Amino acid sequence: MKFTKENITKIILEVNQHKTKIQLIIIYNSKGFTKKIDSQQEDSDFFSNKEIGEILDAVIDADIKFKIYYNEFSFAEDIVNKKINHNSLLVWNLSRQGSENNQKSLVTSICDYYKIPFIGSSVYTMNLCRHKYHFQKILNSFNLAYIPTFTQNEALQRESNDGNYLIKMMKGSASRGTDETTSNLSWNQAKKKLPLYKQNEMLSL
């Protein structure tokens, strides 16, 4: 989703109905401000100053009381140490740090524990959508989409199959980790490459 003042307005409407009673907490990771939990995490996961400016401009224009956090830990520390009253908060989680499936859901986990309302996907929804293998199996079970997908072990145990294959991370967003060496492979090419990868790689047709 591209963040502009226009599409942010829809989210702000929910806050605007209660703006005299609550404080909007915006948590995000920004280039140049947020210290990375994982030094290997790509900069593209973080917001640019321009993107954050669009968000804050829209909130300010709506005359909403808000507080910002550049990282998940600062927010968690203030909640745990009762530096802010979590009974009058609405959290807008835009943070993207974490590991494995828990990336992007650290804040919502805290909100769930303290029963703080938040804008965005639940912990389960976020984690499920990031787990491509599980998500594909659910789609297939309802006949919504069928893309032959195998774990590394499943693929190595199968006989030769026709078609072109893609090796990609089982967990994570988009097509991170894929390039010309992992795409458009024959079955034999893909099978030879699989032992070179970790167990969290998967094979898609």
CSV table of C-alpha atoms in Angstrom, one decimal:
chain,number,residue,atom,x,y,z
A,1,MET,CA,0.0,0.0,0.0
A,2,LYS,CA,1.4,3.4,-1.0
A,3,PHE,CA,1.0,5.9,1.8
A,4,THR,CA,-0.4,9.3,0.6
A,5,LYS,CA,-2.5,11.8,2.4
A,6,GLU,CA,-5.5,10.6,0.4
A,7,ASN,CA,-5.5,6.9,1.4
A,8,ILE,CA,-4.4,7.7,5.0
A,9,THR,CA,-7.6,9.8,5.4
A,10,LYS,CA,-9.7,6.6,5.5
A,11,ILE,CA,-7.7,5.4,8.5
A,12,ILE,CA,-7.9,8.7,10.2
A,13,LEU,CA,-11.7,8.8,10.1
A,14,GLU,CA,-11.8,6.0,12.7
A,15,VAL,CA,-9.6,8.1,15.0
A,16,ASN,CA,-11.4,11.3,14.2
A,17,GLN,CA,-14.6,10.0,15.7
A,18,HIS,CA,-12.9,9.7,19.1
A,19,LYS,CA,-10.1,12.2,18.9
A,20,THR,CA,-11.1,14.1,22.1
A,21,LYS,CA,-10.9,10.9,24.1
A,22,ILE,CA,-7.9,9.1,22.8
A,23,GLN,CA,-4.3,9.6,21.7
A,24,LEU,CA,-3.1,8.1,18.5
A,25,ILE,CA,0.2,6.2,18.8
A,26,ILE,CA,2.1,5.9,15.5
A,27,ILE,CA,4.9,3.4,15.5
A,28,TYR,CA,7.2,3.1,12.5
A,29,ASN,CA,10.7,2.3,11.3
A,30,SER,CA,12.4,5.2,9.5
A,31,LYS,CA,15.6,5.4,7.6
A,32,GLY,CA,18.2,7.4,9.6
A,33,PHE,CA,16.1,7.3,12.9
A,34,THR,CA,15.5,3.6,13.7
A,35,LYS,CA,18.3,1.4,14.9
A,36,LYS,CA,17.8,-2.0,13.2
A,37,ILE,CA,17.2,-5.1,15.3
A,38,ASP,CA,18.7,-7.2,12.5
A,39,SER,CA,21.6,-5.5,10.7
A,40,GLN,CA,20.9,-7.5,7.6
A,41,GLN,CA,17.4,-6.1,7.2
A,42,GLU,CA,17.0,-4.2,4.0
A,43,ASP,CA,16.5,-0.4,4.0
A,44,SER,CA,13.5,-0.9,1.8
A,45,ASP,CA,11.6,-2.2,4.8
A,46,PHE,CA,11.9,1.2,6.4
A,47,PHE,CA,10.0,4.4,5.6
A,48,SER,CA,11.6,7.3,3.9
A,49,ASN,CA,11.3,10.8,5.4
A,50,LYS,CA,8.9,11.8,2.5
A,51,GLU,CA,6.6,8.8,3.3
A,52,ILE,CA,6.5,9.6,7.0
A,53,GLY,CA,5.9,13.3,6.2
A,54,GLU,CA,2.8,12.3,4.2
A,55,ILE,CA,1.4,10.3,7.1
A,56,LEU,CA,2.1,13.0,9.8
A,57,ASP,CA,0.8,15.8,7.5
A,58,ALA,CA,-2.5,14.0,7.2
A,59,VAL,CA,-2.8,13.4,11.0
A,60,ILE,CA,-1.9,17.0,11.8
A,61,ASP,CA,-4.5,18.2,9.2
A,62,ALA,CA,-7.1,16.1,11.0
A,63,ASP,CA,-6.2,17.8,14.3
A,64,ILE,CA,-5.6,14.5,16.1
A,65,LYS,CA,-3.5,14.2,19.2
A,66,PHE,CA,-0.7,11.8,18.5
A,67,LYS,CA,2.7,10.5,19.7
A,68,ILE,CA,5.3,8.8,17.5
A,69,TYR,CA,7.8,6.0,18.2
A,70,TYR,CA,10.7,5.2,15.9
A,71,ASN,CA,11.0,1.6,17.1
A,72,GLU,CA,9.0,-1.1,18.8
A,73,PHE,CA,11.1,-1.3,21.9
A,74,SER,CA,10.5,2.3,23.0
A,75,PHE,CA,6.8,1.8,22.7
A,76,ALA,CA,7.0,-1.5,24.7
A,77,GLU,CA,9.1,0.1,27.4
A,78,ASP,CA,6.7,3.0,27.9
A,79,ILE,CA,3.7,0.6,28.1
A,80,VAL,CA,5.4,-1.9,30.5
A,81,ASN,CA,6.7,0.9,32.7
A,82,LYS,CA,3.3,2.7,32.6
A,83,LYS,CA,4.7,5.9,31.2
A,84,ILE,CA,1.6,6.3,29.0
A,85,ASN,CA,-2.0,5.4,29.9
A,86,HIS,CA,-2.8,2.5,27.6
A,87,ASN,CA,-6.5,2.8,28.4
A,88,SER,CA,-6.8,5.9,26.2
A,89,LEU,CA,-4.7,4.8,23.2
A,90,LEU,CA,-5.3,3.7,19.7
A,91,VAL,CA,-2.1,2.3,18.1
A,92,TRP,CA,-1.3,2.6,14.4
A,93,ASN,CA,1.4,0.0,13.8
A,94,LEU,CA,3.6,0.6,10.8
A,95,SER,CA,6.7,-1.0,12.2
A,96,ARG,CA,8.4,-3.8,10.3
A,97,GLN,CA,11.1,-5.3,12.5
A,98,GLY,CA,11.3,-8.7,14.0
A,99,SER,CA,12.4,-12.1,12.8
A,100,GLU,CA,10.8,-15.0,10.9
A,101,ASN,CA,7.0,-14.8,10.8
A,102,ASN,CA,7.0,-12.4,13.8
A,103,GLN,CA,8.3,-9.6,11.6
A,104,LYS,CA,5.8,-6.7,11.6
A,105,SER,CA,3.8,-8.1,14.5
A,106,LEU,CA,5.9,-7.2,17.6
A,107,VAL,CA,3.7,-4.2,18.4
A,108,THR,CA,0.4,-6.0,17.9
A,109,SER,CA,1.5,-8.8,20.2
A,110,ILE,CA,2.0,-6.2,22.9
A,111,CYS,CA,-1.3,-4.5,22.1
A,112,ASP,CA,-3.1,-7.9,22.4
A,113,TYR,CA,-1.5,-8.6,25.8
A,114,TYR,CA,-2.5,-5.2,27.2
A,115,LYS,CA,-5.9,-5.1,25.3
A,116,ILE,CA,-4.9,-1.9,23.4
A,117,PRO,CA,-6.9,-1.3,20.2
A,118,PHE,CA,-4.8,-1.0,17.1
A,119,ILE,CA,-5.2,-0.3,13.4
A,120,GLY,CA,-3.9,-3.0,11.1
A,121,SER,CA,-3.7,-6.8,10.8
A,122,SER,CA,-3.8,-9.1,13.9
A,123,VAL,CA,-0.7,-11.1,14.9
A,124,TYR,CA,-2.2,-14.3,13.4
A,125,THR,CA,-3.2,-12.7,10.1
A,126,MET,CA,0.1,-11.0,9.6
A,127,ASN,CA,2.1,-14.2,10.4
A,128,LEU,CA,-0.1,-16.4,8.3
A,129,CYS,CA,0.2,-14.1,5.3
A,130,ARG,CA,4.0,-14.0,5.6
A,131,HIS,CA,4.1,-17.9,5.7
A,132,LYS,CA,3.7,-18.6,2.0
A,133,TYR,CA,3.5,-22.4,2.3
A,134,HIS,CA,0.7,-22.3,5.0
A,135,PHE,CA,-1.2,-19.6,3.1
A,136,GLN,CA,-1.0,-21.5,-0.2
A,137,LYS,CA,-2.3,-24.7,1.4
A,138,ILE,CA,-5.3,-22.8,2.9
A,139,LEU,CA,-6.1,-21.3,-0.5
A,140,ASN,CA,-5.8,-24.7,-2.2
A,141,SER,CA,-8.1,-26.4,0.4
A,142,PHE,CA,-10.9,-23.9,-0.6
A,143,ASN,CA,-10.1,-24.2,-4.3
A,144,LEU,CA,-9.4,-20.5,-4.4
A,145,ALA,CA,-6.0,-20.9,-6.1
A,146,TYR,CA,-3.7,-23.9,-6.8
A,147,ILE,CA,0.0,-23.3,-7.2
A,148,PRO,CA,1.9,-26.5,-6.7
A,149,THR,CA,4.1,-25.7,-3.7
A,150,PHE,CA,6.5,-28.0,-1.8
A,151,THR,CA,8.8,-27.8,1.1
A,152,GLN,CA,12.5,-28.7,0.5
A,153,ASN,CA,12.0,-32.2,1.8
A,154,GLU,CA,8.8,-32.8,-0.2
A,155,ALA,CA,10.5,-31.6,-3.4
A,156,LEU,CA,13.5,-33.8,-3.0
A,157,GLN,CA,11.3,-36.9,-2.5
A,158,ARG,CA,9.2,-36.3,-5.6
A,159,GLU,CA,9.8,-37.8,-9.0
A,160,SER,CA,10.6,-35.6,-12.1
A,161,ASN,CA,7.8,-33.2,-13.0
A,162,ASP,CA,7.2,-31.0,-16.0
A,163,GLY,CA,6.9,-27.2,-15.7
A,164,ASN,CA,9.1,-24.3,-14.7
A,165,TYR,CA,9.9,-23.8,-11.0
A,166,LEU,CA,10.8,-21.0,-8.6
A,167,ILE,CA,12.8,-21.4,-5.4
A,168,LYS,CA,11.8,-18.8,-2.8
A,169,MET,CA,11.8,-18.3,0.9
A,170,MET,CA,9.0,-20.1,2.7
A,171,LYS,CA,8.5,-17.1,5.0
A,172,GLY,CA,8.6,-13.3,4.3
A,173,SER,CA,7.1,-10.7,2.0
A,174,ALA,CA,6.9,-10.5,-1.7
A,175,SER,CA,9.7,-12.3,-3.7
A,176,ARG,CA,12.7,-11.4,-1.5
A,177,GLY,CA,15.6,-13.7,-2.2
A,178,THR,CA,14.6,-14.6,-5.7
A,179,ASP,CA,16.6,-13.7,-8.8
A,180,GLU,CA,17.5,-15.2,-12.2
A,181,THR,CA,19.4,-18.1,-10.6
A,182,THR,CA,16.3,-19.2,-8.7
A,183,SER,CA,13.6,-18.6,-11.3
A,184,ASN,CA,12.3,-20.4,-14.4
A,185,LEU,CA,14.1,-23.6,-13.5
A,186,SER,CA,13.4,-27.1,-14.8
A,187,TRP,CA,12.6,-29.7,-12.3
A,188,ASN,CA,16.1,-31.2,-12.5
A,189,GLN,CA,17.8,-27.8,-12.2
A,190,ALA,CA,15.7,-26.9,-9.2
A,191,LYS,CA,16.2,-30.2,-7.5
A,192,LYS,CA,20.0,-29.9,-7.8
A,193,LYS,CA,19.9,-26.4,-6.3
A,194,LEU,CA,17.7,-27.3,-3.3
A,195,PRO,CA,20.4,-28.9,-1.1
A,196,LEU,CA,22.3,-25.6,-1.3
A,197,TYR,CA,19.5,-23.8,0.6
A,198,LYS,CA,18.3,-23.8,4.2
A,199,GLN,CA,15.3,-25.8,5.3
A,200,ASN,CA,13.0,-22.8,5.2
A,201,GLU,CA,13.3,-22.5,1.4
A,202,MET,CA,10.4,-23.9,-0.7
A,203,LEU,CA,9.7,-24.7,-4.3
A,204,SER,CA,6.8,-23.3,-6.3
A,205,LEU,CA,5.6,-24.2,-9.8
